[in-house]
GROMACS .gro file of C-alpha atoms in nm:
model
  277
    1UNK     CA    1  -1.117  -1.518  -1.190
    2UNK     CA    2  -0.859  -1.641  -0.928
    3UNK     CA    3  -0.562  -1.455  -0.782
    4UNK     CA    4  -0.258  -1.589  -0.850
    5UNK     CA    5   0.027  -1.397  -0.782
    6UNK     CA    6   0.305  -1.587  -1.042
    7UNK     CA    7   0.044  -1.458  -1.276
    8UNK     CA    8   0.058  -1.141  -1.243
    9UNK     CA    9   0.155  -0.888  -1.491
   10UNK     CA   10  -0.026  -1.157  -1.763
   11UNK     CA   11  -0.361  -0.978  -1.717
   12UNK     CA   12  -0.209  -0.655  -1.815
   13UNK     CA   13  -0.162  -0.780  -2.177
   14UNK     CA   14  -0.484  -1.026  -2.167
   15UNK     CA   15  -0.685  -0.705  -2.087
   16UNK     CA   16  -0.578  -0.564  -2.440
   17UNK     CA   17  -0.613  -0.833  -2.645
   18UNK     CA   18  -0.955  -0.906  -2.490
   19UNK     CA   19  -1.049  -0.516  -2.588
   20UNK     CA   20  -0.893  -0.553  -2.920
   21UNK     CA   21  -1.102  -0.862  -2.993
   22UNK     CA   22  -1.447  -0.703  -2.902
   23UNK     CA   23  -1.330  -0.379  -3.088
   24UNK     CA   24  -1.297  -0.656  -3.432
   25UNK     CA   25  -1.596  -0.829  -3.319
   26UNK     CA   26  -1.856  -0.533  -3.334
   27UNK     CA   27  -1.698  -0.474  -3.608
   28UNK     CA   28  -1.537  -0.110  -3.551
   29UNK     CA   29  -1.210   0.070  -3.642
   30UNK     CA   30  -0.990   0.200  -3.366
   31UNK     CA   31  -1.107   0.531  -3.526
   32UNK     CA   32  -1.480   0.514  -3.499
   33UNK     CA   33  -1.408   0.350  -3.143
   34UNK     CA   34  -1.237   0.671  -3.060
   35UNK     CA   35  -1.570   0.840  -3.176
   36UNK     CA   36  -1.793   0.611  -3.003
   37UNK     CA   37  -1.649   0.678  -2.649
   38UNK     CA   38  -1.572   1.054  -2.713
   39UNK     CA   39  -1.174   0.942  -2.664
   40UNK     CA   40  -0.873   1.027  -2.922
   41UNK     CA   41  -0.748   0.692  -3.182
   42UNK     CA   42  -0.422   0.722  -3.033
   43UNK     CA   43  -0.514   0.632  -2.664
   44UNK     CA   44  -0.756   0.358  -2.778
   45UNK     CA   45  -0.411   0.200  -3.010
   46UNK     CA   46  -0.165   0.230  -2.650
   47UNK     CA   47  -0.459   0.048  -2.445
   48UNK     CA   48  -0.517  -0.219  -2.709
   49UNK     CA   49  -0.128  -0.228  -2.708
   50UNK     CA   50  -0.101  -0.257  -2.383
   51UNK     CA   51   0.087   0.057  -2.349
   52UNK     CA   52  -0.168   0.259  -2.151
   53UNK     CA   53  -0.385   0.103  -1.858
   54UNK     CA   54  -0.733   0.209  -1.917
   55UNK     CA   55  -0.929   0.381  -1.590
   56UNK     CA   56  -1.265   0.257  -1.481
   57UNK     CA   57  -1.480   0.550  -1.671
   58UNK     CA   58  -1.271   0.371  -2.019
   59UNK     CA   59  -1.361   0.033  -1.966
   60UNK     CA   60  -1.681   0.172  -1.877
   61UNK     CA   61  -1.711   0.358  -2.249
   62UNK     CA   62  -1.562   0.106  -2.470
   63UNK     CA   63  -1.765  -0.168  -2.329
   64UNK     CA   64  -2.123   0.029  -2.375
   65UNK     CA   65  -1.962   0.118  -2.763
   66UNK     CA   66  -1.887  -0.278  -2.846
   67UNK     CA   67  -2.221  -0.364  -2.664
   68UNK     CA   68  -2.002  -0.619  -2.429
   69UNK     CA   69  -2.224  -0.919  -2.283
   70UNK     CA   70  -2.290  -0.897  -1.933
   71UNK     CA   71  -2.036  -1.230  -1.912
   72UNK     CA   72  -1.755  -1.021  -2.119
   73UNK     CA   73  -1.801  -0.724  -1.908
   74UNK     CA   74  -1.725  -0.934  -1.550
   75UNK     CA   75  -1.446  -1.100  -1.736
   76UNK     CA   76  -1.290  -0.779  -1.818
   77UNK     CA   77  -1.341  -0.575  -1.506
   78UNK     CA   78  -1.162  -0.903  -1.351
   79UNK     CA   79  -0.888  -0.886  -1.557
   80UNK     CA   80  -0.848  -0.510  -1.509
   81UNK     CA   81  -0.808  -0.524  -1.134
   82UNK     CA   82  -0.530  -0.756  -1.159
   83UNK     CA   83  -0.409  -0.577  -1.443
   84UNK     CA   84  -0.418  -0.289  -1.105
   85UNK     CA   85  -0.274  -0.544  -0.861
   86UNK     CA   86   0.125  -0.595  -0.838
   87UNK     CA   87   0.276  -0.901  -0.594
   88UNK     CA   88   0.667  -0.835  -0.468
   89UNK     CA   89   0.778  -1.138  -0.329
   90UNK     CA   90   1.028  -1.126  -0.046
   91UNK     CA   91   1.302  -1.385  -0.193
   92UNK     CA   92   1.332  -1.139  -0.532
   93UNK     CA   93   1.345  -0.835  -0.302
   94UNK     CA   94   1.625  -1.004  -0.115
   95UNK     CA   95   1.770  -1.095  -0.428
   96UNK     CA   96   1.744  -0.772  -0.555
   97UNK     CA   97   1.860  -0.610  -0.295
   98UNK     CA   98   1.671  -0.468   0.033
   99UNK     CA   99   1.797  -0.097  -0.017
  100UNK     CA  100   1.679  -0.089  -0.372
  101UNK     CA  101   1.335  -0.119  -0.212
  102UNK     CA  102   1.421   0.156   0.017
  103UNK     CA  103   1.515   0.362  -0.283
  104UNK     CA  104   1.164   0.273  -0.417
  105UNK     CA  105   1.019   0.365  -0.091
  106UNK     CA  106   1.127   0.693  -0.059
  107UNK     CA  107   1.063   0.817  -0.427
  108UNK     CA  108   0.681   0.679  -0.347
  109UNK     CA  109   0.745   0.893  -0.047
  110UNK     CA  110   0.902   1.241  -0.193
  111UNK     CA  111   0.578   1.233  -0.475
  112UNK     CA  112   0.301   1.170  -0.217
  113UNK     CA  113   0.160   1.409   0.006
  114UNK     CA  114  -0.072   1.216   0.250
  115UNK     CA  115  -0.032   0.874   0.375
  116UNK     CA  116  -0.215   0.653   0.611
  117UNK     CA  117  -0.038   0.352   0.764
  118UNK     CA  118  -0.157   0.037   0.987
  119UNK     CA  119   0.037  -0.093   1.132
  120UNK     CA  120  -0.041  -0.469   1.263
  121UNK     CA  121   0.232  -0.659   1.468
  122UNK     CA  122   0.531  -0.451   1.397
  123UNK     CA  123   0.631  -0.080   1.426
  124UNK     CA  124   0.735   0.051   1.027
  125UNK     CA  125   1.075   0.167   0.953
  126UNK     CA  126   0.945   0.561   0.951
  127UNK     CA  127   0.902   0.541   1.359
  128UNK     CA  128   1.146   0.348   1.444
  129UNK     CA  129   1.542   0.362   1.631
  130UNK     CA  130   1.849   0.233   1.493
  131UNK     CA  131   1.804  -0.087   1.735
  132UNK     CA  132   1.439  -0.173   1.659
  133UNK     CA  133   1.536  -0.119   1.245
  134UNK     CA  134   1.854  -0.349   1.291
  135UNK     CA  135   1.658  -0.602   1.472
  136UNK     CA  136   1.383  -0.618   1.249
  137UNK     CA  137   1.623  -0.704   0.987
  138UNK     CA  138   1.873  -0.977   1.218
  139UNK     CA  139   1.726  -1.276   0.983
  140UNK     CA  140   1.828  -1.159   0.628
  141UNK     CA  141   2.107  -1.367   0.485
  142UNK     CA  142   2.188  -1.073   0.285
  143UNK     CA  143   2.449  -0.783   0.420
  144UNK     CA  144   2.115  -0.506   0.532
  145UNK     CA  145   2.413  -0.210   0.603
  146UNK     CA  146   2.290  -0.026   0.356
  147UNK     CA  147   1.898  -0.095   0.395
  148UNK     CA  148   1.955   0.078   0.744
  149UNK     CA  149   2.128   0.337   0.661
  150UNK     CA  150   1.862   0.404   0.368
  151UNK     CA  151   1.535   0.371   0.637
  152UNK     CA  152   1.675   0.579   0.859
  153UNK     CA  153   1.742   0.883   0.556
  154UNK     CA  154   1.382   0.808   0.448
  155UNK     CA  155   1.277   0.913   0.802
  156UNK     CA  156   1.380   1.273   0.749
  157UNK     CA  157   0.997   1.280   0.519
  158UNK     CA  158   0.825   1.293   0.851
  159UNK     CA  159   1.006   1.682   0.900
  160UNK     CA  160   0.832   1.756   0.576
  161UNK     CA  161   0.499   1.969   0.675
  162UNK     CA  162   0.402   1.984   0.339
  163UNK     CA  163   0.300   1.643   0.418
  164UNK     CA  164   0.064   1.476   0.626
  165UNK     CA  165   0.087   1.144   0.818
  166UNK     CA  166  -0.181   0.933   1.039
  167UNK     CA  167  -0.018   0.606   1.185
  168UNK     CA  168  -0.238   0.352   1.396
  169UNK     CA  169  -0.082   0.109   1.553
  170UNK     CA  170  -0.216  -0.187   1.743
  171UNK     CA  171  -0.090  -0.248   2.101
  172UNK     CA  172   0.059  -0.586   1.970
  173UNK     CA  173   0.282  -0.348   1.731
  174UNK     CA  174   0.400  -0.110   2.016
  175UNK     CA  175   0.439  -0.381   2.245
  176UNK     CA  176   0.615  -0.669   2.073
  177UNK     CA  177   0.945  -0.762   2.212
  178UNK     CA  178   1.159  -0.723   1.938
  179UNK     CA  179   1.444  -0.612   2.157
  180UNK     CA  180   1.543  -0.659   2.485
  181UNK     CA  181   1.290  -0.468   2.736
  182UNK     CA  182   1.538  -0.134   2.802
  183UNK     CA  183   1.535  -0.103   2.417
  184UNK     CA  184   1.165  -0.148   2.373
  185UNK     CA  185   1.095   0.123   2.596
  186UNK     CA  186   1.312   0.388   2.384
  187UNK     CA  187   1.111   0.242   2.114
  188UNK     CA  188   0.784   0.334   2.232
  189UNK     CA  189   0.979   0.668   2.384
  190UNK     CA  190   1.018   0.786   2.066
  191UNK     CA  191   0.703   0.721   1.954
  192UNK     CA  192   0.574   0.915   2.217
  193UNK     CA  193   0.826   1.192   2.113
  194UNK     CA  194   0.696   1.155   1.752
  195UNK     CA  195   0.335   1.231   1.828
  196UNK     CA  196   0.410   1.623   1.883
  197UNK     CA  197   0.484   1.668   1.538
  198UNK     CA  198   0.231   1.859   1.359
  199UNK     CA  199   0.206   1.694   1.081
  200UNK     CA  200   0.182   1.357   1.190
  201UNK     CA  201  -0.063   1.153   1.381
  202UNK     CA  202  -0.007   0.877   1.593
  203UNK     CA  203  -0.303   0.642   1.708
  204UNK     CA  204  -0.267   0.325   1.951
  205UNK     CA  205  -0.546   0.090   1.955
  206UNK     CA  206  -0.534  -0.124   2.337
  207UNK     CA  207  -0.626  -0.466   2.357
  208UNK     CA  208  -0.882  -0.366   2.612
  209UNK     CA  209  -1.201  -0.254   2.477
  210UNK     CA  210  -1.436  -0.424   2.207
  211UNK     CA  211  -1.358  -0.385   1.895
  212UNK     CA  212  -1.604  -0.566   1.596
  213UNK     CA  213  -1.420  -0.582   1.314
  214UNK     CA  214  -1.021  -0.737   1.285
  215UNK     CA  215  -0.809  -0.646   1.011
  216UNK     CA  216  -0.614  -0.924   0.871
  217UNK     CA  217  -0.309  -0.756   0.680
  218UNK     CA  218  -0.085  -0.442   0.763
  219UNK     CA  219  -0.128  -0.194   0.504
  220UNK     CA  220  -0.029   0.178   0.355
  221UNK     CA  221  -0.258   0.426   0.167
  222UNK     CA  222  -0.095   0.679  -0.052
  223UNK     CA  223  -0.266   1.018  -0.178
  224UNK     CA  224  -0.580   0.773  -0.213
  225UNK     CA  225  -0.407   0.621  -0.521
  226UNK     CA  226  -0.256   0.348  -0.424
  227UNK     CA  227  -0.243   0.109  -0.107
  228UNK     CA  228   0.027  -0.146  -0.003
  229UNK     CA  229  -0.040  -0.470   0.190
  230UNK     CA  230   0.210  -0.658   0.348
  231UNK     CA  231   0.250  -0.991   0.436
  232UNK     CA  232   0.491  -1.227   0.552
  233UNK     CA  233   0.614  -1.327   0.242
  234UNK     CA  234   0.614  -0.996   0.030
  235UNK     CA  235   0.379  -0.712  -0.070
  236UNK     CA  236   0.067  -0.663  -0.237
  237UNK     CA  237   0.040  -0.320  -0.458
  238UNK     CA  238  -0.305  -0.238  -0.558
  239UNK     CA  239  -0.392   0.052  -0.793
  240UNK     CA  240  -0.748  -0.060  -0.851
  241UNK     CA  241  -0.982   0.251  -0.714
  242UNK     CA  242  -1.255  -0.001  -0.597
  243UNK     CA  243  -0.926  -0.175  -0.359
  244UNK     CA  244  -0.784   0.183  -0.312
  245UNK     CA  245  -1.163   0.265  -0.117
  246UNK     CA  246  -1.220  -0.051   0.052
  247UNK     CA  247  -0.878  -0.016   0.239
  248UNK     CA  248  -0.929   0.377   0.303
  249UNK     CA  249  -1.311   0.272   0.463
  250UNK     CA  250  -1.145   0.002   0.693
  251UNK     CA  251  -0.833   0.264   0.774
  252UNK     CA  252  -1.171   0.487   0.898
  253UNK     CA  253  -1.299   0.191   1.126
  254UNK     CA  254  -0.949   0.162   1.236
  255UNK     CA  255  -0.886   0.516   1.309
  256UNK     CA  256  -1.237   0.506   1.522
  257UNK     CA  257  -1.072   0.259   1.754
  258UNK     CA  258  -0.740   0.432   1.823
  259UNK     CA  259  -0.662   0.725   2.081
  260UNK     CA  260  -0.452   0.992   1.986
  261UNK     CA  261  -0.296   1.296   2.146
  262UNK     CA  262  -0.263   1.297   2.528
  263UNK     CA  263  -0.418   0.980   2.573
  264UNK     CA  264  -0.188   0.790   2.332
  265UNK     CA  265   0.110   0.895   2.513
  266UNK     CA  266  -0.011   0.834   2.847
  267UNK     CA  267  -0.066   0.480   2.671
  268UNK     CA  268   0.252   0.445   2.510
  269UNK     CA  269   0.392   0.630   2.897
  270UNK     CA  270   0.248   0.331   3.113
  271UNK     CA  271   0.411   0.091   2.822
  272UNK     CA  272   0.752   0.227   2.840
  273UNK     CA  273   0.730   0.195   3.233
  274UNK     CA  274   0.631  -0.113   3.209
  275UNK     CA  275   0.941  -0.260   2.999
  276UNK     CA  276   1.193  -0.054   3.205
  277UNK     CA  277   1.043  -0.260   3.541
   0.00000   0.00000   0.00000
């Protein structure tokens, strides 16, 4: 099954007409379904209705109780991990309204309790000034007043110890001249600054080095429940477990490249000297 991101949202409802169909076709009642997979008649009605999104482990039961074909069985696990995957496109967000997804943001924020970010080629609203956040968004047609002033109150999480945060950022992130060189380095200042928190953990990954694997997308886990992946155009929210795991093993490989501590701010030191000369 192909990815394709007008689509999605379709799969959701394809998912429980597809389960609804095999139920018919072996012949069962919701009710001896329910039996069957050790599950109440009400929760098997709201997934066949769409209403509830069934987990792995149910897919896993109600499949084995309408003795699914190994081709049925690939079909639906396909359609329930883009029934797991949502695509925000950056013209409707704009269209929307940026600070609505700020809003977003920082309710995703105030219910999670650990969160793991890459960051790629740009430093993420949560580390950085005034400057670097109005800069980032100079090319929006849209008035972004109020986008600012909402990423700048959805810093105030980081003060939260209650929560825990690990940021890696490659050296193209840190480094990339956004704004003119005096304002880079109280960019990469208050990164530095950022890393005594105790709470929060701030890795830099250098050019220098070798490094076997390259990621390809920046990308945010939260709680392990749910990962983010941006792209130039918009963002990619998965909910799928096996997507969820994938991007927490390659946040590990990431997190084995990175220094931390003393050795990130001596990093992120020489890199501040270095746009102020």
């Amino acid at each position: 099954m192909t990815f394709d991101p007008e689509q999605l949202g379709q799969p959701k409802q394809e998912l429980a007409a597809l389960l609804k169909e095999l139920r018919k076709r072996a012949g069962l009642t919701g009710d001896r379904l329910a039996r069957r997979c050790n599950m109440s008649q009400s929760k098997i009605s709201r997934i066949e209705n769409g209403k509830a999104q069934p987990s792995l482990l149910d897919l896993e039961r109600i499949l084995r109780a309408v003795v699914a074909p190994p081709e049925v069985i690939e079909e639906v696990i396909a359609l329930a991990r883009l029934a797991n995957t949502e695509w925000q496109d950056l013209r409707s967000l704009r269209r929307r309204g940026l600070e609505k997804k700020q809003t977003e943001l920082a309710a995703l924020e105030s219910s999670s309790t650990e969160f793991r970010f890459f960051l790629l080629s740009m430093i993420t609203g949560l580390l950085s000034t005034p400057e670097y956040i109005r800069a980032s968004l100079a090319h929006s047609p849209a008035d972004v007043t109020k986008t600012i002033a909402r990423k700048l109150e959805r810093q105030e999480v980081l003060y939260d110890t209650n929560k825990r945060f690990t940021f890696i950022l490659t050296e193209q992130a840190v480094r990339w001249p956004l704004l003119p060189p005096a304002a880079m380095a109280m960019q990469i200042d208050r990164l530095a600054s950022l890393t005594h928190l105790t709470n929060v953990k701030i890795g830099v990954i250098p050019i220098a080095g070798h490094k076997p694997m390259a990621p390809m997308d920046t990308f945010t886990v939260y709680d392990n429940t749910l990962a983010t992946v941006e792209n130039t155009t918009g963002v990619v929210i998965l909910r799928d477990p096996r997507d969820i795991e994938m991007h927490l093993e390659l946040f590990s490989t990431l997190e084995g490249y990175a220094l931390f501590g003393e050795e990130a701010r001596a990093l992120l030191a020489e890199w501040s000297a270095a746009c102020r000369s």
